Tab-separated table of C-alpha atoms and ligand atoms in Angstrom:
chain	number	residue	atom	x	y	z
A	1	MET	CA	0.000	0.000	0.000
A	2	LEU	CA	1.618	3.235	-1.133
A	3	GLY	CA	-0.893	5.987	-0.346
A	4	ASN	CA	-0.899	8.459	2.547
A	5	PHE	CA	-4.165	8.995	4.364
A	6	SER	CA	-6.035	9.760	7.535
A	7	TYR	CA	-8.991	7.714	8.678
A	8	CYS	CA	-11.773	8.630	11.043
A	9	ASN	CA	-15.369	7.490	10.925
A	10	PRO	CA	-17.395	8.928	13.784
A	11	THR	CA	-20.787	7.345	12.935
A	12	LYS	CA	-21.960	5.076	15.719
A	13	LEU	CA	-23.849	2.062	14.402
A	14	TYR	CA	-26.565	0.017	16.085
A	15	PHE	CA	-27.204	-3.163	14.139
A	16	GLY	CA	-29.840	-5.877	14.427
A	17	GLU	CA	-33.467	-6.598	15.163
A	18	ASP	CA	-33.519	-4.627	18.427
A	19	SER	CA	-31.497	-1.693	17.206
A	20	LEU	CA	-34.334	0.876	17.212
A	21	ASN	CA	-34.318	0.758	21.024
A	22	TYR	CA	-30.994	2.600	20.910
A	23	LEU	CA	-32.764	5.673	19.607
A	24	ASN	CA	-33.586	6.119	23.306
A	25	THR	CA	-29.848	6.163	24.047
A	26	GLU	CA	-29.053	8.713	21.364
A	27	LEU	CA	-31.915	11.213	21.484
A	28	PRO	CA	-31.115	12.685	24.921
A	29	LYS	CA	-27.779	13.898	23.503
A	30	TYR	CA	-29.529	16.453	21.281
A	31	GLY	CA	-31.855	19.422	21.679
A	32	GLU	CA	-35.621	19.139	21.777
A	33	ASN	CA	-36.528	20.473	18.315
A	34	VAL	CA	-36.329	17.506	15.995
A	35	VAL	CA	-37.096	17.443	12.278
A	36	LEU	CA	-38.155	13.982	11.142
A	37	ILE	CA	-37.458	13.359	7.450
A	38	TYR	CA	-38.925	10.511	5.439
A	39	GLY	CA	-39.941	9.481	1.931
A	40	GLY	CA	-43.144	8.730	0.107
A	41	GLY	CA	-44.875	6.722	2.782
A	42	SER	CA	-43.330	3.243	2.975
A	43	ILE	CA	-42.530	3.823	6.655
A	44	LYS	CA	-46.194	4.510	7.373
A	45	LYS	CA	-47.234	1.248	5.713
A	46	ASN	CA	-44.702	-0.962	7.470
A	47	GLY	CA	-45.118	0.566	10.922
A	48	ILE	CA	-41.636	2.068	11.337
A	49	TYR	CA	-43.123	5.580	11.457
A	50	ASP	CA	-45.331	4.780	14.463
A	51	ASP	CA	-42.447	3.179	16.354
A	52	VAL	CA	-40.139	6.130	15.715
A	53	ILE	CA	-42.775	8.725	16.626
A	54	LYS	CA	-43.450	6.942	19.899
A	55	ILE	CA	-39.775	7.019	20.860
A	56	LEU	CA	-39.495	10.698	19.884
A	57	LYS	CA	-42.528	11.556	22.037
A	58	ASP	CA	-41.297	9.399	24.940
A	59	ASN	CA	-38.101	11.418	24.857
A	60	GLY	CA	-40.020	14.698	25.033
A	61	LYS	CA	-39.090	15.890	21.570
A	62	ASN	CA	-40.897	18.620	19.715
A	63	VAL	CA	-41.232	17.109	16.235
A	64	ALA	CA	-41.724	18.725	12.822
A	65	GLU	CA	-41.821	16.627	9.665
A	66	ILE	CA	-40.465	16.818	6.144
A	67	SER	CA	-42.259	14.081	4.248
A	68	GLY	CA	-42.379	13.067	0.608
A	69	VAL	CA	-38.645	13.049	-0.036
A	70	MET	CA	-38.553	11.402	-3.444
A	71	PRO	CA	-35.985	8.923	-4.763
A	72	ASN	CA	-33.215	11.089	-6.261
A	73	PRO	CA	-34.209	14.119	-4.129
A	74	THR	CA	-34.534	17.404	-5.961
A	75	VAL	CA	-33.173	20.849	-5.258
A	76	GLU	CA	-36.741	22.226	-5.048
A	77	LYS	CA	-37.508	19.725	-2.318
A	78	LEU	CA	-34.320	20.817	-0.554
A	79	TYR	CA	-35.446	24.459	-0.549
A	80	GLU	CA	-38.811	23.380	0.899
A	81	GLY	CA	-37.124	21.370	3.661
A	82	ILE	CA	-34.749	24.160	4.595
A	83	GLU	CA	-37.750	26.438	5.265
A	84	ILE	CA	-39.428	23.845	7.503
A	85	ALA	CA	-36.209	23.254	9.437
A	86	ARG	CA	-35.612	26.990	9.907
A	87	LYS	CA	-39.163	27.643	11.114
A	88	HIS	CA	-38.811	24.805	13.605
A	89	ASN	CA	-35.491	26.143	14.897
A	90	VAL	CA	-34.124	22.649	14.427
A	91	ASP	CA	-31.602	21.111	16.838
A	92	PHE	CA	-31.477	17.626	15.399
A	93	ILE	CA	-32.462	15.911	12.131
A	94	LEU	CA	-33.692	12.316	12.115
A	95	ALA	CA	-33.715	10.659	8.679
A	96	VAL	CA	-35.874	7.538	8.385
A	97	GLY	CA	-35.569	5.923	4.971
A	98	GLY	CA	-33.148	4.934	2.240
A	99	GLY	CA	-30.189	6.726	0.727
A	100	SER	CA	-32.366	9.480	-0.722
A	101	VAL	CA	-33.717	10.437	2.702
A	102	CYS	CA	-30.271	10.225	4.361
A	103	ASP	CA	-28.611	12.259	1.601
A	104	TYR	CA	-31.379	14.829	1.769
A	105	ALA	CA	-31.052	15.109	5.545
A	106	LYS	CA	-27.351	15.937	5.155
A	107	ALA	CA	-28.214	18.551	2.527
A	108	VAL	CA	-30.691	20.189	4.913
A	109	SER	CA	-28.115	19.954	7.710
A	110	VAL	CA	-25.529	22.029	5.822
A	111	SER	CA	-28.102	24.471	4.430
A	112	VAL	CA	-30.275	25.553	7.364
A	113	ASN	CA	-27.768	28.154	8.554
A	114	CYS	CA	-26.210	28.859	5.163
A	115	ASP	CA	-26.831	32.318	3.748
A	116	GLU	CA	-25.881	31.362	0.189
A	117	ASP	CA	-27.770	29.221	-2.310
A	118	PRO	CA	-26.967	25.653	-1.249
A	119	TRP	CA	-27.184	24.235	-4.787
A	120	ASP	CA	-24.562	26.671	-6.079
A	121	LYS	CA	-22.376	26.425	-3.012
A	122	TYR	CA	-22.343	22.685	-2.394
A	123	TYR	CA	-23.316	21.037	-5.679
A	124	VAL	CA	-21.845	23.392	-8.280
A	125	ARG	CA	-18.800	24.885	-6.504
A	126	PHE	CA	-18.311	21.888	-4.156
A	127	GLU	CA	-17.523	24.148	-1.202
A	128	GLU	CA	-17.574	23.056	2.415
A	129	PRO	CA	-20.012	24.543	4.914
A	130	VAL	CA	-18.736	27.487	6.932
A	131	CYS	CA	-21.993	27.831	8.872
A	132	GLU	CA	-23.082	25.781	11.846
A	133	THR	CA	-24.442	22.417	10.675
A	134	ILE	CA	-27.247	20.416	12.285
A	135	PRO	CA	-26.453	16.895	13.585
A	136	VAL	CA	-28.129	14.069	11.661
A	137	GLY	CA	-29.152	10.599	12.838
A	138	CYS	CA	-30.422	7.877	10.555
A	139	VAL	CA	-32.814	4.943	10.754
A	140	LEU	CA	-32.065	3.038	7.557
A	141	THR	CA	-34.806	1.195	5.659
A	142	MET	CA	-32.984	0.274	2.454
A	143	ALA	CA	-29.498	-1.199	1.976
A	144	GLY	CA	-27.409	0.167	-0.864
A	145	THR	CA	-25.915	3.622	-0.837
A	146	GLY	CA	-23.821	3.552	2.343
A	147	SER	CA	-25.197	7.022	3.112
A	148	GLU	CA	-25.756	5.817	6.687
A	149	MET	CA	-22.014	5.990	7.388
A	150	ASN	CA	-20.587	8.509	4.950
A	151	ALA	CA	-20.645	12.224	4.196
A	152	GLY	CA	-22.093	11.881	0.699
A	153	SER	CA	-25.192	13.730	-0.419
A	154	VAL	CA	-26.619	13.496	-3.938
A	155	ILE	CA	-29.142	16.083	-5.164
A	156	THR	CA	-30.830	16.294	-8.564
A	157	ASN	CA	-31.549	19.518	-10.421
A	158	HIS	CA	-33.933	18.635	-13.245
A	159	SER	CA	-33.982	22.062	-14.853
A	160	ALA	CA	-30.168	22.050	-15.118
A	161	LYS	CA	-30.274	18.327	-16.068
A	162	MET	CA	-27.702	17.607	-13.372
A	163	LYS	CA	-27.492	14.970	-10.665
A	164	VAL	CA	-24.575	15.803	-8.417
A	165	GLY	CA	-23.011	14.120	-5.410
A	166	HIS	CA	-20.953	16.045	-2.893
A	167	VAL	CA	-18.867	14.015	-0.483
A	168	PHE	CA	-18.296	16.518	2.276
A	169	ALA	CA	-14.772	16.609	3.661
A	170	ASP	CA	-15.846	17.230	7.234
A	171	GLU	CA	-16.657	14.072	9.200
A	172	LYS	CA	-19.260	15.922	11.212
A	173	ILE	CA	-21.546	15.755	8.145
A	174	MET	CA	-21.633	11.965	8.544
A	175	PRO	CA	-24.626	10.775	10.553
A	176	ARG	CA	-23.828	10.874	14.273
A	177	PHE	CA	-25.463	7.482	14.534
A	178	SER	CA	-27.282	5.047	12.289
A	179	ILE	CA	-29.739	2.348	13.216
A	180	LEU	CA	-29.555	-0.679	10.942
A	181	ASN	CA	-32.319	-3.227	11.314
A	182	PRO	CA	-32.223	-5.757	8.444
A	183	LYS	CA	-35.904	-6.572	9.122
A	184	TYR	CA	-36.796	-3.075	7.957
A	185	THR	CA	-35.476	-3.872	4.485
A	186	MET	CA	-37.819	-6.860	4.092
A	187	THR	CA	-40.697	-4.717	2.781
A	188	LEU	CA	-38.617	-3.363	-0.111
A	189	PRO	CA	-39.973	-4.208	-3.561
A	190	HIS	CA	-37.759	-6.745	-5.383
A	191	TYR	CA	-36.719	-4.088	-7.925
A	192	GLN	CA	-35.349	-1.838	-5.152
A	193	MET	CA	-33.708	-4.739	-3.345
A	194	ILE	CA	-31.681	-5.789	-6.386
A	195	ALA	CA	-30.922	-2.186	-7.377
A	196	GLY	CA	-29.502	-1.692	-3.882
A	197	ILE	CA	-27.477	-4.890	-4.162
A	198	TYR	CA	-25.908	-3.769	-7.410
A	199	ASP	CA	-25.224	-0.328	-5.947
A	200	ILE	CA	-23.263	-2.005	-3.133
A	201	PHE	CA	-21.326	-4.201	-5.539
A	202	ASN	CA	-20.489	-1.300	-7.798
A	203	HIS	CA	-19.319	0.898	-4.927
A	204	ILE	CA	-16.738	-1.771	-4.217
A	205	CYS	CA	-15.777	-2.058	-7.906
A	206	GLU	CA	-15.341	1.713	-8.156
A	207	GLN	CA	-12.733	1.595	-5.411
A	208	TYR	CA	-11.164	-1.733	-6.423
A	209	PHE	CA	-10.478	-1.015	-10.110
A	210	SER	CA	-7.644	1.450	-9.636
A	211	GLY	CA	-3.956	1.354	-8.773
A	212	GLU	CA	-1.261	-1.245	-9.314
A	213	ASP	CA	0.163	-1.633	-5.796
A	214	ASP	CA	-0.489	-4.480	-3.391
A	215	ASN	CA	-3.120	-2.881	-1.164
A	216	THR	CA	-4.929	-4.223	1.891
A	217	SER	CA	-8.037	-2.295	0.809
A	218	ASP	CA	-8.310	-4.500	-2.299
A	219	TYR	CA	-8.266	-7.686	-0.230
A	220	ILE	CA	-11.050	-6.314	1.982
A	221	SER	CA	-12.965	-5.402	-1.176
A	222	GLU	CA	-12.691	-8.920	-2.569
A	223	ALA	CA	-14.105	-10.379	0.626
A	224	LEU	CA	-16.970	-7.883	0.597
A	225	MET	CA	-17.768	-8.652	-3.030
A	226	ARG	CA	-17.864	-12.378	-2.306
A	227	SER	CA	-20.241	-11.769	0.587
A	228	VAL	CA	-22.541	-9.604	-1.570
A	229	ILE	CA	-22.639	-12.200	-4.361
A	230	SER	CA	-23.387	-15.042	-1.957
A	231	ALA	CA	-26.035	-13.198	0.071
A	232	SER	CA	-27.684	-11.696	-3.020
A	233	ARG	CA	-28.220	-15.121	-4.556
A	234	ILE	CA	-29.947	-16.280	-1.387
A	235	ALA	CA	-32.038	-13.108	-0.983
A	236	ASN	CA	-33.018	-13.126	-4.643
A	237	LYS	CA	-34.593	-16.560	-4.198
A	238	ASN	CA	-35.885	-15.918	-0.700
A	239	PRO	CA	-36.193	-12.236	0.242
A	240	GLU	CA	-37.332	-13.296	3.742
A	241	ASP	CA	-33.937	-14.837	4.540
A	242	TYR	CA	-32.845	-12.699	7.490
A	243	GLU	CA	-29.229	-13.846	7.425
A	244	ALA	CA	-28.812	-12.874	3.766
A	245	ARG	CA	-30.573	-9.516	4.217
A	246	SER	CA	-28.430	-8.869	7.263
A	247	ASN	CA	-25.202	-9.568	5.343
A	248	ILE	CA	-26.380	-7.337	2.498
A	249	MET	CA	-27.079	-4.484	4.889
A	250	TRP	CA	-23.717	-4.761	6.637
A	251	SER	CA	-21.804	-5.086	3.334
A	252	ALA	CA	-23.525	-1.946	2.048
A	253	THR	CA	-22.253	0.065	4.972
A	254	TRP	CA	-18.661	-1.148	4.579
A	255	ALA	CA	-18.720	-0.772	0.817
A	256	LEU	CA	-18.939	2.996	1.095
A	257	ASN	CA	-17.905	4.216	4.519
A	258	THR	CA	-14.494	5.329	3.168
A	259	LEU	CA	-12.536	2.292	4.453
A	260	VAL	CA	-11.890	0.415	1.202
A	261	ALA	CA	-10.775	3.603	-0.568
A	262	LYS	CA	-7.926	4.130	1.853
A	263	GLY	CA	-4.470	4.278	0.357
A	264	LYS	CA	-5.810	4.298	-3.216
A	265	THR	CA	-6.989	6.433	-6.037
A	266	THR	CA	-10.540	5.442	-6.942
A	267	ASP	CA	-12.446	5.319	-10.219
A	268	TRP	CA	-16.172	6.324	-9.856
A	269	MET	CA	-16.683	6.517	-13.624
A	270	VAL	CA	-19.653	4.102	-13.583
A	271	HIS	CA	-21.322	6.412	-11.056
A	272	MET	CA	-20.630	9.470	-13.198
A	273	LEU	CA	-22.219	7.769	-16.211
A	274	GLY	CA	-25.101	6.486	-14.074
A	275	GLN	CA	-25.742	9.872	-12.481
A	276	ALA	CA	-25.881	11.550	-15.890
A	277	VAL	CA	-28.389	8.910	-17.022
A	278	GLY	CA	-30.295	9.603	-13.799
A	279	ALA	CA	-30.363	13.350	-14.487
A	280	TYR	CA	-32.138	12.636	-17.789
A	281	THR	CA	-34.425	9.796	-16.744
A	282	ASP	CA	-34.848	9.962	-12.939
A	283	ALA	CA	-34.256	6.181	-13.048
A	284	THR	CA	-33.426	4.136	-9.948
A	285	HIS	CA	-29.778	4.724	-9.042
A	286	GLY	CA	-28.607	1.096	-8.901
A	287	MET	CA	-30.222	0.320	-12.256
A	288	THR	CA	-28.445	3.205	-13.975
A	289	LEU	CA	-25.153	1.717	-12.758
A	290	ALA	CA	-26.065	-1.794	-13.877
A	291	ALA	CA	-27.024	-0.608	-17.346
A	292	VAL	CA	-23.674	1.072	-18.109
A	293	SER	CA	-21.335	-1.286	-16.235
A	294	LEU	CA	-20.548	-4.012	-18.757
A	295	PRO	CA	-19.821	-1.681	-21.685
A	296	TYR	CA	-17.640	0.425	-19.377
A	297	TYR	CA	-15.686	-2.400	-17.774
A	298	SER	CA	-15.245	-4.244	-21.067
A	299	TYR	CA	-13.815	-1.036	-22.523
A	300	ILE	CA	-11.309	-0.287	-19.737
A	301	MET	CA	-10.315	-3.922	-19.117
A	302	PRO	CA	-7.184	-3.846	-21.347
A	303	TYR	CA	-5.873	-0.835	-19.388
A	304	GLY	CA	-6.153	-2.613	-16.028
A	305	LEU	CA	-5.750	-6.176	-17.205
A	306	SER	CA	-3.929	-7.569	-14.177
A	307	LYS	CA	-6.623	-6.274	-11.797
A	308	PHE	CA	-9.412	-7.652	-13.969
A	309	LYS	CA	-7.617	-11.010	-13.978
A	310	ARG	CA	-7.332	-10.879	-10.201
A	311	PHE	CA	-11.047	-9.971	-9.978
A	312	ALA	CA	-11.907	-13.038	-12.080
A	313	ILE	CA	-9.842	-15.392	-9.935
A	314	ASN	CA	-10.404	-13.983	-6.430
A	315	VAL	CA	-14.027	-12.863	-6.725
A	316	TRP	CA	-15.505	-15.267	-9.295
A	317	ASP	CA	-13.269	-18.338	-8.800
A	318	VAL	CA	-12.263	-18.448	-12.457
A	319	ASN	CA	-9.609	-21.127	-13.044
A	320	PRO	CA	-6.707	-19.442	-14.897
A	321	GLU	CA	-4.937	-22.631	-15.964
A	322	GLY	CA	-4.026	-22.726	-19.641
A	323	LYS	CA	-5.703	-19.382	-20.362
A	324	SER	CA	-4.268	-16.011	-21.386
A	325	ASP	CA	-4.665	-13.072	-18.983
A	326	GLU	CA	-7.250	-11.587	-21.307
A	327	GLU	CA	-9.273	-14.781	-21.439
A	328	VAL	CA	-9.313	-14.990	-17.645
A	329	ALA	CA	-10.320	-11.323	-17.302
A	330	LYS	CA	-13.111	-11.718	-19.848
A	331	GLU	CA	-14.391	-14.809	-18.071
A	332	GLY	CA	-14.593	-12.772	-14.843
A	333	LEU	CA	-16.729	-10.121	-16.527
A	334	LYS	CA	-18.908	-12.854	-18.022
A	335	CYS	CA	-19.485	-14.263	-14.522
A	336	MET	CA	-20.460	-10.784	-13.349
A	337	GLU	CA	-22.843	-10.410	-16.290
A	338	ASP	CA	-24.461	-13.790	-15.589
A	339	TRP	CA	-24.929	-12.850	-11.929
A	340	MET	CA	-26.469	-9.490	-12.859
A	341	LYS	CA	-28.924	-11.205	-15.208
A	342	GLU	CA	-29.708	-13.848	-12.593
A	343	LEU	CA	-30.703	-11.065	-10.159
A	344	GLY	CA	-32.861	-9.427	-12.825
A	345	LEU	CA	-31.024	-6.092	-13.133
A	346	VAL	CA	-31.703	-3.670	-15.973
A	347	MET	CA	-28.903	-4.183	-18.504
A	348	LYS	CA	-29.625	-1.374	-20.998
A	349	ILE	CA	-30.091	2.362	-20.571
A	350	SER	CA	-32.763	2.255	-23.301
A	351	ASP	CA	-34.822	0.183	-20.848
A	352	LEU	CA	-34.552	3.121	-18.402
A	353	GLY	CA	-35.988	5.617	-20.870
A	354	VAL	CA	-32.826	6.834	-22.611
A	355	THR	CA	-33.395	7.677	-26.287
A	356	ASP	CA	-30.790	8.166	-29.038
A	357	GLU	CA	-31.479	11.914	-28.934
A	358	MET	CA	-30.426	12.085	-25.281
A	359	ILE	CA	-26.960	10.551	-25.734
A	360	GLU	CA	-25.058	13.767	-26.480
A	361	GLY	CA	-26.695	15.579	-23.561
A	362	ILE	CA	-25.961	12.688	-21.202
A	363	ALA	CA	-22.334	12.734	-22.346
A	364	ASP	CA	-22.182	16.462	-21.571
A	365	ALA	CA	-23.610	15.805	-18.097
A	366	THR	CA	-21.008	13.076	-17.397
A	367	LEU	CA	-18.126	14.214	-15.217
A	368	ILE	CA	-14.889	12.564	-16.329
A	369	MET	CA	-12.855	11.087	-13.481
A	370	THR	CA	-9.107	10.560	-13.515
A	371	GLY	CA	-8.461	7.910	-10.845
A	372	GLY	CA	-9.303	4.718	-12.760
A	373	TYR	CA	-7.416	2.728	-15.392
A	374	LYS	CA	-8.342	4.985	-18.315
A	375	VAL	CA	-9.238	8.654	-18.464
A	376	LEU	CA	-12.062	8.691	-20.990
A	377	SER	CA	-12.438	11.242	-23.739
A	378	ARG	CA	-15.888	12.643	-24.458
A	379	ASP	CA	-16.038	10.510	-27.614
A	380	GLU	CA	-15.341	7.418	-25.535
A	381	VAL	CA	-18.153	8.409	-23.139
A	382	VAL	CA	-20.528	8.680	-26.111
A	383	ASP	CA	-19.341	5.314	-27.384
A	384	ILE	CA	-19.905	3.603	-24.006
A	385	LEU	CA	-23.362	5.171	-23.730
A	386	LYS	CA	-24.238	3.915	-27.218
A	387	LYS	CA	-23.017	0.433	-26.320
A	388	SER	CA	-25.255	0.610	-23.219
A	389	MET	CA	-28.399	1.127	-25.327
B	401	NZQ	O1	-40.075	6.925	-0.378
B	401	NZQ	P1	-40.522	5.663	0.230
B	401	NZQ	O2	-42.005	5.513	0.265
B	401	NZQ	O3	-39.896	5.392	1.562
B	401	NZQ	O4	-40.062	4.475	-0.780
B	401	NZQ	C1	-38.709	4.224	-1.072
B	401	NZQ	C2	-38.324	4.635	-2.509
B	401	NZQ	O5	-39.450	4.612	-3.340
B	401	NZQ	C3	-38.520	2.744	-1.118
B	401	NZQ	N1	-38.186	2.172	0.177
B	401	NZQ	C4	-37.126	2.453	0.975
B	401	NZQ	N2	-37.147	1.646	2.047
B	401	NZQ	C5	-38.253	0.864	1.943
B	401	NZQ	C6	-38.917	1.192	0.755
B	401	NZQ	N3	-40.048	0.580	0.361
B	401	NZQ	C7	-40.540	-0.391	1.150
B	401	NZQ	N4	-39.931	-0.776	2.301
B	401	NZQ	C8	-38.787	-0.185	2.720
B	401	NZQ	N5	-38.184	-0.601	3.841
B	401	NZQ	O6	-37.431	2.517	-1.997
B	401	NZQ	C9	-37.400	3.541	-2.980
B	401	NZQ	C10	-35.986	3.985	-3.179
B	401	NZQ	O7	-35.482	4.610	-2.025
B	401	NZQ	P2	-34.156	5.492	-2.127
B	401	NZQ	O8	-33.864	6.038	-0.781
B	401	NZQ	O9	-34.281	6.445	-3.257
B	401	NZQ	O10	-33.064	4.398	-2.548
B	401	NZQ	P3	-31.516	4.356	-2.303
B	401	NZQ	O11	-31.219	3.947	-0.916
B	401	NZQ	O12	-30.969	3.548	-3.404
B	401	NZQ	O13	-31.020	5.873	-2.477
B	401	NZQ	C11	-30.800	6.418	-3.755
B	401	NZQ	C12	-30.183	7.815	-3.679
B	401	NZQ	O14	-28.916	7.786	-3.016
B	401	NZQ	C13	-27.919	8.376	-3.869
B	401	NZQ	C14	-28.468	8.062	-5.251
B	401	NZQ	O15	-27.864	8.833	-6.252
B	401	NZQ	C15	-29.930	8.364	-5.074
B	401	NZQ	O16	-30.182	9.738	-5.156
B	401	NZQ	N6	-26.587	7.853	-3.537
B	401	NZQ	C16	-26.004	8.263	-2.393
B	401	NZQ	C17	-24.711	7.898	-2.058
B	401	NZQ	C18	-24.036	8.352	-0.830
B	401	NZQ	N7	-24.657	9.087	0.041
B	401	NZQ	O17	-22.862	8.042	-0.635
B	401	NZQ	C19	-23.901	7.061	-2.936
B	401	NZQ	C20	-24.689	6.334	-3.958
B	401	NZQ	O18	-23.815	5.982	-5.001
B	401	NZQ	C21	-25.858	7.080	-4.516
B	401	NZQ	O19	-25.432	7.962	-5.538
B	402	ZN	ZN1	-24.087	4.217	-5.795
């Protein structure tokens, strides 16, 4: 491992079937004005809302709500939430939902006391907050993004056709605590479950496919990928399998809580392509990644051949005997493709609503990253998008 880094992750996690009880341990640490943030209503249907409200009331909190946070939360919704939080003189933000709700809560946290436009400041200029931020806690209901233990926040601006993620540098933007109960994820529709699973897997790939040095982070990544593959196959057949859902939830957190990026450059090009597709289609995040992944990885494979060979052998158990490096690497990607199809992921951006006319605009909206095995040109981005149709 050749990189220099610092590591600190201050998010306290409570994991398991009884984990919501620990909300009683955490809430007394914060002021009485709480803003509860949630999505389109799944938590009302599955009873999580009632349980959370009871604990908030038992702890004497004065609760305001921001409801209806949509998947891929928008900048307009952010402005609306900031007003509610300001009026309530918020001391603490409790996010109850998936990555969209957690990301949105962080965006509100850094914006309540900000006297500039938060979209311009955080998502266009990528500045850090200079104002006081509001502490965030999270009760997670969907496994995928890792937002429960990182400082990332993705907001979509439809009029600018931009979907932008800011990973804040300051650890205090990470949730102060997150409650992870795998049972809560059991009511997810199959489509969201598998989209979340692919999101987890791709987060690991984004950090794994970079660098040439022998790096502990890559060994951790391989183990995580093996766990995701194994658990996903079980959960895909039997979504009620608690052990599999539990492993998926825990892998999601470790896939993107900064650990496996340590000491490395990282790629993130699949996410840049996927986010640009998302800006045009509002499609489910994990599906946008799935639909561009094979054309992208097939294209960059020759530039990172030894890592793709290692991926084939260590993650997919490909037998390298008597085969060229390229054959082994290709076999690894074929195994990944077969697994993606077995889960039922969307494999084409045209199936997410992308039309030929959108390709140039999507290419313009794609940020080009420099940490992977190949820095793409705009023409190469267009080519990969066309191959993803
Ligand atoms: O809104 P509700 O009614 O709650 O329904 C949600 C939503 O429709 C539903 N859902 C969540 N938990 C459920 C449930 N339905 C039934 N039972 C449950 N227990 O699932 C749908 C999707 O939820 P969402 O939060 O949008 O999904 P996800 O967790 O995948 O989050 C996606 C967002 O996170 C961003 C994405 O770009 C996207 O905006 N990301 C955030 C990252 C980060 N913070 O580091 C990294 C990721 O790469 C990603 O970009
Ligand atoms: Zn992702």
